[in-house]
Amino acid sequence: MSKIKYLILFVSLTCLGLAACDNKDDMAIFYGTHYATGMLKNGQPLSDGGDSIKNARILFYKNNTLSLFLSSTGTFTLKGASSEYTGSWSTNQKGEISFTDYTLSNGTAETDQIGQEYINLVLNATYYQGDNNQFSLYDKKGGTYVLFKNSH
């Protein structure tokens, strides 16, 4: 008899806990500033020939050069090595994400291939995967992504 009581209590608490979660709880992992820590293009480390992989690592790790700020009000700021874009963002629980109505708000357009790839991938990302520690933004094909470390 006591096993049945514990089972009922467990099921009740589980249902109560699940009912307390909503989309806003899931979205909180995005809010704040995130720093790019790496990028793959078509499943390969970002490369433009020569020392580009080394140069990409310098960009990704030195002074947190490449960042993405996502606000809870649906706006974003995307910083590259020489540019800054602002606009709107939205996502859903299906893992889809979009960046819209963006403009170059500060600096000049990226001139090196690594910076261009980074900006283009983020602005054209179609879905995400991640958790409270890190998340990735993917292109339509899924073979190209940029990995971000959460700042919180």
mmCIF file with all atom_site columns, C-alpha atoms in Angstrom:
data_model
loop_
_atom_site.group_PDB
_atom_site.id
_atom_site.type_symbol
_atom_site.label_atom_id
_atom_site.label_alt_id
_atom_site.label_comp_id
_atom_site.label_asym_id
_atom_site.label_entity_id
_atom_site.label_seq_id
_atom_site.pdbx_PDB_ins_code
_atom_site.Cartn_x
_atom_site.Cartn_y
_atom_site.Cartn_z
_atom_site.occupancy
_atom_site.B_iso_or_equiv
_atom_site.pdbx_formal_charge
_atom_site.auth_seq_id
_atom_site.auth_comp_id
_atom_site.auth_asym_id
_atom_site.auth_atom_id
_atom_site.pdbx_PDB_model_num
ATOM 1   C CA . MET A 1 1   ? 0.000  0.000  0.000   1.00 0.00 ? 1   MET A CA 1
ATOM 2   C CA . SER A 1 2   ? 2.763  2.472  0.880   1.00 0.00 ? 2   SER A CA 1
ATOM 3   C CA . LYS A 1 3   ? 4.458  1.835  -2.478  1.00 0.00 ? 3   LYS A CA 1
ATOM 4   C CA . ILE A 1 4   ? 1.321  3.011  -4.244  1.00 0.00 ? 4   ILE A CA 1
ATOM 5   C CA . LYS A 1 5   ? 1.242  6.192  -2.144  1.00 0.00 ? 5   LYS A CA 1
ATOM 6   C CA . TYR A 1 6   ? 4.867  6.957  -3.025  1.00 0.00 ? 6   TYR A CA 1
ATOM 7   C CA . LEU A 1 7   ? 4.188  6.288  -6.703  1.00 0.00 ? 7   LEU A CA 1
ATOM 8   C CA . ILE A 1 8   ? 1.187  8.629  -6.678  1.00 0.00 ? 8   ILE A CA 1
ATOM 9   C CA . LEU A 1 9   ? 3.224  11.302 -4.866  1.00 0.00 ? 9   LEU A CA 1
ATOM 10  C CA . PHE A 1 10  ? 6.105  10.938 -7.334  1.00 0.00 ? 10  PHE A CA 1
ATOM 11  C CA . VAL A 1 11  ? 3.809  11.184 -10.377 1.00 0.00 ? 11  VAL A CA 1
ATOM 12  C CA . SER A 1 12  ? 1.997  14.187 -8.884  1.00 0.00 ? 12  SER A CA 1
ATOM 13  C CA . LEU A 1 13  ? 5.221  16.079 -8.149  1.00 0.00 ? 13  LEU A CA 1
ATOM 14  C CA . THR A 1 14  ? 6.613  15.268 -11.582 1.00 0.00 ? 14  THR A CA 1
ATOM 15  C CA . CYS A 1 15  ? 3.479  16.585 -13.287 1.00 0.00 ? 15  CYS A CA 1
ATOM 16  C CA . LEU A 1 16  ? 3.511  19.699 -11.116 1.00 0.00 ? 16  LEU A CA 1
ATOM 17  C CA . GLY A 1 17  ? 7.168  20.322 -11.960 1.00 0.00 ? 17  GLY A CA 1
ATOM 18  C CA . LEU A 1 18  ? 6.555  19.930 -15.681 1.00 0.00 ? 18  LEU A CA 1
ATOM 19  C CA . ALA A 1 19  ? 3.557  22.249 -15.576 1.00 0.00 ? 19  ALA A CA 1
ATOM 20  C CA . ALA A 1 20  ? 5.664  24.981 -13.984 1.00 0.00 ? 20  ALA A CA 1
ATOM 21  C CA . CYS A 1 21  ? 8.034  25.114 -16.982 1.00 0.00 ? 21  CYS A CA 1
ATOM 22  C CA . ASP A 1 22  ? 7.262  27.299 -19.961 1.00 0.00 ? 22  ASP A CA 1
ATOM 23  C CA . ASN A 1 23  ? 8.953  28.697 -23.046 1.00 0.00 ? 23  ASN A CA 1
ATOM 24  C CA . LYS A 1 24  ? 10.336 31.677 -21.097 1.00 0.00 ? 24  LYS A CA 1
ATOM 25  C CA . ASP A 1 25  ? 12.287 29.303 -18.837 1.00 0.00 ? 25  ASP A CA 1
ATOM 26  C CA . ASP A 1 26  ? 13.836 27.604 -21.861 1.00 0.00 ? 26  ASP A CA 1
ATOM 27  C CA . MET A 1 27  ? 14.679 30.901 -23.531 1.00 0.00 ? 27  MET A CA 1
ATOM 28  C CA . ALA A 1 28  ? 16.593 32.264 -20.535 1.00 0.00 ? 28  ALA A CA 1
ATOM 29  C CA . ILE A 1 29  ? 19.712 30.357 -21.666 1.00 0.00 ? 29  ILE A CA 1
ATOM 30  C CA . PHE A 1 30  ? 19.968 32.768 -24.597 1.00 0.00 ? 30  PHE A CA 1
ATOM 31  C CA . TYR A 1 31  ? 19.748 36.078 -22.773 1.00 0.00 ? 31  TYR A CA 1
ATOM 32  C CA . GLY A 1 32  ? 23.051 37.907 -22.321 1.00 0.00 ? 32  GLY A CA 1
ATOM 33  C CA . THR A 1 33  ? 26.416 38.057 -24.050 1.00 0.00 ? 33  THR A CA 1
ATOM 34  C CA . HIS A 1 34  ? 27.911 34.935 -25.640 1.00 0.00 ? 34  HIS A CA 1
ATOM 35  C CA . TYR A 1 35  ? 31.415 34.520 -27.046 1.00 0.00 ? 35  TYR A CA 1
ATOM 36  C CA . ALA A 1 36  ? 32.248 32.523 -30.163 1.00 0.00 ? 36  ALA A CA 1
ATOM 37  C CA . THR A 1 37  ? 34.707 29.743 -29.359 1.00 0.00 ? 37  THR A CA 1
ATOM 38  C CA . GLY A 1 38  ? 34.866 27.956 -32.686 1.00 0.00 ? 38  GLY A CA 1
ATOM 39  C CA . MET A 1 39  ? 33.338 27.398 -36.097 1.00 0.00 ? 39  MET A CA 1
ATOM 40  C CA . LEU A 1 40  ? 33.119 24.542 -38.572 1.00 0.00 ? 40  LEU A CA 1
ATOM 41  C CA . LYS A 1 41  ? 32.264 24.955 -42.222 1.00 0.00 ? 41  LYS A CA 1
ATOM 42  C CA . ASN A 1 42  ? 30.920 21.867 -43.960 1.00 0.00 ? 42  ASN A CA 1
ATOM 43  C CA . GLY A 1 43  ? 32.215 19.783 -41.072 1.00 0.00 ? 43  GLY A CA 1
ATOM 44  C CA . GLN A 1 44  ? 35.796 21.109 -41.316 1.00 0.00 ? 44  GLN A CA 1
ATOM 45  C CA . PRO A 1 45  ? 37.629 23.686 -39.191 1.00 0.00 ? 45  PRO A CA 1
ATOM 46  C CA . LEU A 1 46  ? 37.258 27.161 -40.656 1.00 0.00 ? 46  LEU A CA 1
ATOM 47  C CA . SER A 1 47  ? 40.011 27.673 -43.238 1.00 0.00 ? 47  SER A CA 1
ATOM 48  C CA . ASP A 1 48  ? 40.974 30.128 -45.948 1.00 0.00 ? 48  ASP A CA 1
ATOM 49  C CA . GLY A 1 49  ? 44.375 28.572 -46.632 1.00 0.00 ? 49  GLY A CA 1
ATOM 50  C CA . GLY A 1 50  ? 47.751 29.150 -45.034 1.00 0.00 ? 50  GLY A CA 1
ATOM 51  C CA . ASP A 1 51  ? 47.578 29.950 -41.336 1.00 0.00 ? 51  ASP A CA 1
ATOM 52  C CA . SER A 1 52  ? 43.839 30.564 -41.376 1.00 0.00 ? 52  SER A CA 1
ATOM 53  C CA . ILE A 1 53  ? 43.010 27.950 -38.727 1.00 0.00 ? 53  ILE A CA 1
ATOM 54  C CA . LYS A 1 54  ? 45.599 29.518 -36.451 1.00 0.00 ? 54  LYS A CA 1
ATOM 55  C CA . ASN A 1 55  ? 44.210 32.985 -37.286 1.00 0.00 ? 55  ASN A CA 1
ATOM 56  C CA . ALA A 1 56  ? 40.667 31.812 -36.577 1.00 0.00 ? 56  ALA A CA 1
ATOM 57  C CA . ARG A 1 57  ? 41.708 30.535 -33.154 1.00 0.00 ? 57  ARG A CA 1
ATOM 58  C CA . ILE A 1 58  ? 43.299 33.889 -32.409 1.00 0.00 ? 58  ILE A CA 1
ATOM 59  C CA . LEU A 1 59  ? 40.063 35.665 -33.364 1.00 0.00 ? 59  LEU A CA 1
ATOM 60  C CA . PHE A 1 60  ? 37.895 33.287 -31.352 1.00 0.00 ? 60  PHE A CA 1
ATOM 61  C CA . TYR A 1 61  ? 39.970 33.294 -28.192 1.00 0.00 ? 61  TYR A CA 1
ATOM 62  C CA . LYS A 1 62  ? 41.845 36.601 -28.046 1.00 0.00 ? 62  LYS A CA 1
ATOM 63  C CA . ASN A 1 63  ? 39.962 39.271 -26.126 1.00 0.00 ? 63  ASN A CA 1
ATOM 64  C CA . ASN A 1 64  ? 36.605 37.618 -26.838 1.00 0.00 ? 64  ASN A CA 1
ATOM 65  C CA . THR A 1 65  ? 36.576 39.386 -30.207 1.00 0.00 ? 65  THR A CA 1
ATOM 66  C CA . LEU A 1 66  ? 33.494 37.725 -31.670 1.00 0.00 ? 66  LEU A CA 1
ATOM 67  C CA . SER A 1 67  ? 30.349 38.004 -29.557 1.00 0.00 ? 67  SER A CA 1
ATOM 68  C CA . LEU A 1 68  ? 26.572 37.872 -29.719 1.00 0.00 ? 68  LEU A CA 1
ATOM 69  C CA . PHE A 1 69  ? 24.290 39.679 -27.265 1.00 0.00 ? 69  PHE A CA 1
ATOM 70  C CA . LEU A 1 70  ? 20.686 38.458 -27.158 1.00 0.00 ? 70  LEU A CA 1
ATOM 71  C CA . SER A 1 71  ? 18.142 40.453 -25.173 1.00 0.00 ? 71  SER A CA 1
ATOM 72  C CA . SER A 1 72  ? 14.928 39.186 -23.631 1.00 0.00 ? 72  SER A CA 1
ATOM 73  C CA . THR A 1 73  ? 13.072 41.847 -25.650 1.00 0.00 ? 73  THR A CA 1
ATOM 74  C CA . GLY A 1 74  ? 14.040 40.268 -28.981 1.00 0.00 ? 74  GLY A CA 1
ATOM 75  C CA . THR A 1 75  ? 16.938 42.471 -30.062 1.00 0.00 ? 75  THR A CA 1
ATOM 76  C CA . PHE A 1 76  ? 20.527 41.414 -30.722 1.00 0.00 ? 76  PHE A CA 1
ATOM 77  C CA . THR A 1 77  ? 24.005 42.866 -31.184 1.00 0.00 ? 77  THR A CA 1
ATOM 78  C CA . LEU A 1 78  ? 26.497 40.816 -33.187 1.00 0.00 ? 78  LEU A CA 1
ATOM 79  C CA . LYS A 1 79  ? 30.142 41.897 -32.968 1.00 0.00 ? 79  LYS A CA 1
ATOM 80  C CA . GLY A 1 80  ? 32.772 40.836 -35.456 1.00 0.00 ? 80  GLY A CA 1
ATOM 81  C CA . ALA A 1 81  ? 36.427 41.794 -35.647 1.00 0.00 ? 81  ALA A CA 1
ATOM 82  C CA . SER A 1 82  ? 35.636 45.115 -37.361 1.00 0.00 ? 82  SER A CA 1
ATOM 83  C CA . SER A 1 83  ? 31.838 45.335 -37.449 1.00 0.00 ? 83  SER A CA 1
ATOM 84  C CA . GLU A 1 84  ? 28.754 45.439 -35.280 1.00 0.00 ? 84  GLU A CA 1
ATOM 85  C CA . TYR A 1 85  ? 25.265 44.477 -36.444 1.00 0.00 ? 85  TYR A CA 1
ATOM 86  C CA . THR A 1 86  ? 21.994 45.080 -34.598 1.00 0.00 ? 86  THR A CA 1
ATOM 87  C CA . GLY A 1 87  ? 18.526 43.751 -35.289 1.00 0.00 ? 87  GLY A CA 1
ATOM 88  C CA . SER A 1 88  ? 15.777 41.432 -34.081 1.00 0.00 ? 88  SER A CA 1
ATOM 89  C CA . TRP A 1 89  ? 15.884 37.757 -33.187 1.00 0.00 ? 89  TRP A CA 1
ATOM 90  C CA . SER A 1 90  ? 13.330 35.068 -32.398 1.00 0.00 ? 90  SER A CA 1
ATOM 91  C CA . THR A 1 91  ? 13.301 31.367 -31.656 1.00 0.00 ? 91  THR A CA 1
ATOM 92  C CA . ASN A 1 92  ? 10.937 28.573 -30.687 1.00 0.00 ? 92  ASN A CA 1
ATOM 93  C CA . GLN A 1 93  ? 10.960 25.259 -28.856 1.00 0.00 ? 93  GLN A CA 1
ATOM 94  C CA . LYS A 1 94  ? 11.439 23.380 -32.137 1.00 0.00 ? 94  LYS A CA 1
ATOM 95  C CA . GLY A 1 95  ? 15.027 24.639 -32.207 1.00 0.00 ? 95  GLY A CA 1
ATOM 96  C CA . GLU A 1 96  ? 14.445 27.169 -34.976 1.00 0.00 ? 96  GLU A CA 1
ATOM 97  C CA . ILE A 1 97  ? 16.073 30.602 -34.768 1.00 0.00 ? 97  ILE A CA 1
ATOM 98  C CA . SER A 1 98  ? 16.088 33.657 -37.000 1.00 0.00 ? 98  SER A CA 1
ATOM 99  C CA . PHE A 1 99  ? 17.809 37.030 -37.129 1.00 0.00 ? 99  PHE A CA 1
ATOM 100 C CA . THR A 1 100 ? 15.893 39.736 -39.007 1.00 0.00 ? 100 THR A CA 1
ATOM 101 C CA . ASP A 1 101 ? 15.801 43.474 -39.662 1.00 0.00 ? 101 ASP A CA 1
ATOM 102 C CA . TYR A 1 102 ? 19.554 43.750 -39.082 1.00 0.00 ? 102 TYR A CA 1
ATOM 103 C CA . THR A 1 103 ? 21.836 46.582 -40.113 1.00 0.00 ? 103 THR A CA 1
ATOM 104 C CA . LEU A 1 104 ? 25.517 47.374 -39.883 1.00 0.00 ? 104 LEU A CA 1
ATOM 105 C CA . SER A 1 105 ? 25.331 49.738 -36.909 1.00 0.00 ? 105 SER A CA 1
ATOM 106 C CA . ASN A 1 106 ? 29.002 50.335 -36.195 1.00 0.00 ? 106 ASN A CA 1
ATOM 107 C CA . GLY A 1 107 ? 32.350 49.827 -37.940 1.00 0.00 ? 107 GLY A CA 1
ATOM 108 C CA . THR A 1 108 ? 32.899 48.495 -41.430 1.00 0.00 ? 108 THR A CA 1
ATOM 109 C CA . ALA A 1 109 ? 31.957 45.228 -43.092 1.00 0.00 ? 109 ALA A CA 1
ATOM 110 C CA . GLU A 1 110 ? 34.332 42.351 -42.359 1.00 0.00 ? 110 GLU A CA 1
ATOM 111 C CA . THR A 1 111 ? 37.170 42.188 -44.873 1.00 0.00 ? 111 THR A CA 1
ATOM 112 C CA . ASP A 1 112 ? 38.766 38.845 -43.999 1.00 0.00 ? 112 ASP A CA 1
ATOM 113 C CA . GLN A 1 113 ? 37.159 35.528 -44.904 1.00 0.00 ? 113 GLN A CA 1
ATOM 114 C CA . ILE A 1 114 ? 36.960 34.271 -41.318 1.00 0.00 ? 114 ILE A CA 1
ATOM 115 C CA . GLY A 1 115 ? 35.070 37.350 -40.167 1.00 0.00 ? 115 GLY A CA 1
ATOM 116 C CA . GLN A 1 116 ? 32.756 37.234 -43.185 1.00 0.00 ? 116 GLN A CA 1
ATOM 117 C CA . GLU A 1 117 ? 31.939 33.559 -42.627 1.00 0.00 ? 117 GLU A CA 1
ATOM 118 C CA . TYR A 1 118 ? 31.201 34.187 -38.941 1.00 0.00 ? 118 TYR A CA 1
ATOM 119 C CA . ILE A 1 119 ? 28.879 37.151 -39.591 1.00 0.00 ? 119 ILE A CA 1
ATOM 120 C CA . ASN A 1 120 ? 27.102 35.408 -42.480 1.00 0.00 ? 120 ASN A CA 1
ATOM 121 C CA . LEU A 1 121 ? 26.551 32.200 -40.548 1.00 0.00 ? 121 LEU A CA 1
ATOM 122 C CA . VAL A 1 122 ? 25.068 33.901 -37.499 1.00 0.00 ? 122 VAL A CA 1
ATOM 123 C CA . LEU A 1 123 ? 22.803 36.212 -39.489 1.00 0.00 ? 123 LEU A CA 1
ATOM 124 C CA . ASN A 1 124 ? 21.596 33.303 -41.652 1.00 0.00 ? 124 ASN A CA 1
ATOM 125 C CA . ALA A 1 125 ? 21.344 30.638 -38.931 1.00 0.00 ? 125 ALA A CA 1
ATOM 126 C CA . THR A 1 126 ? 18.163 28.586 -39.038 1.00 0.00 ? 126 THR A CA 1
ATOM 127 C CA . TYR A 1 127 ? 18.373 26.401 -35.937 1.00 0.00 ? 127 TYR A CA 1
ATOM 128 C CA . TYR A 1 128 ? 20.212 25.961 -32.669 1.00 0.00 ? 128 TYR A CA 1
ATOM 129 C CA . GLN A 1 129 ? 21.219 23.278 -30.175 1.00 0.00 ? 129 GLN A CA 1
ATOM 130 C CA . GLY A 1 130 ? 22.592 23.782 -26.700 1.00 0.00 ? 130 GLY A CA 1
ATOM 131 C CA . ASP A 1 131 ? 22.222 24.109 -22.980 1.00 0.00 ? 131 ASP A CA 1
ATOM 132 C CA . ASN A 1 132 ? 23.085 26.500 -20.141 1.00 0.00 ? 132 ASN A CA 1
ATOM 133 C CA . ASN A 1 133 ? 26.836 26.217 -20.850 1.00 0.00 ? 133 ASN A CA 1
ATOM 134 C CA . GLN A 1 134 ? 27.039 26.569 -24.618 1.00 0.00 ? 134 GLN A CA 1
ATOM 135 C CA . PHE A 1 135 ? 24.985 26.540 -27.781 1.00 0.00 ? 135 PHE A CA 1
ATOM 136 C CA . SER A 1 136 ? 25.575 26.269 -31.510 1.00 0.00 ? 136 SER A CA 1
ATOM 137 C CA . LEU A 1 137 ? 23.908 28.100 -34.383 1.00 0.00 ? 137 LEU A CA 1
ATOM 138 C CA . TYR A 1 138 ? 23.573 26.068 -37.593 1.00 0.00 ? 138 TYR A CA 1
ATOM 139 C CA . ASP A 1 139 ? 22.976 26.823 -41.246 1.00 0.00 ? 139 ASP A CA 1
ATOM 140 C CA . LYS A 1 140 ? 20.167 25.168 -43.231 1.00 0.00 ? 140 LYS A CA 1
ATOM 141 C CA . LYS A 1 141 ? 22.299 22.162 -44.189 1.00 0.00 ? 141 LYS A CA 1
ATOM 142 C CA . GLY A 1 142 ? 23.592 21.600 -40.660 1.00 0.00 ? 142 GLY A CA 1
ATOM 143 C CA . GLY A 1 143 ? 27.229 21.117 -41.650 1.00 0.00 ? 143 GLY A CA 1
ATOM 144 C CA . THR A 1 144 ? 28.294 24.644 -40.788 1.00 0.00 ? 144 THR A CA 1
ATOM 145 C CA . TYR A 1 145 ? 27.964 26.074 -37.315 1.00 0.00 ? 145 TYR A CA 1
ATOM 146 C CA . VAL A 1 146 ? 29.416 28.464 -34.817 1.00 0.00 ? 146 VAL A CA 1
ATOM 147 C CA . LEU A 1 147 ? 29.781 27.464 -31.166 1.00 0.00 ? 147 LEU A CA 1
ATOM 148 C CA . PHE A 1 148 ? 29.137 30.007 -28.409 1.00 0.00 ? 148 PHE A CA 1
ATOM 149 C CA . LYS A 1 149 ? 30.040 29.803 -24.746 1.00 0.00 ? 149 LYS A CA 1
ATOM 150 C CA . ASN A 1 150 ? 27.400 31.328 -22.515 1.00 0.00 ? 150 ASN A CA 1
ATOM 151 C CA . SER A 1 151 ? 28.613 34.159 -20.318 1.00 0.00 ? 151 SER A CA 1
ATOM 152 C CA . HIS A 1 152 ? 26.306 33.335 -17.401 1.00 0.00 ? 152 HIS A CA 1
#
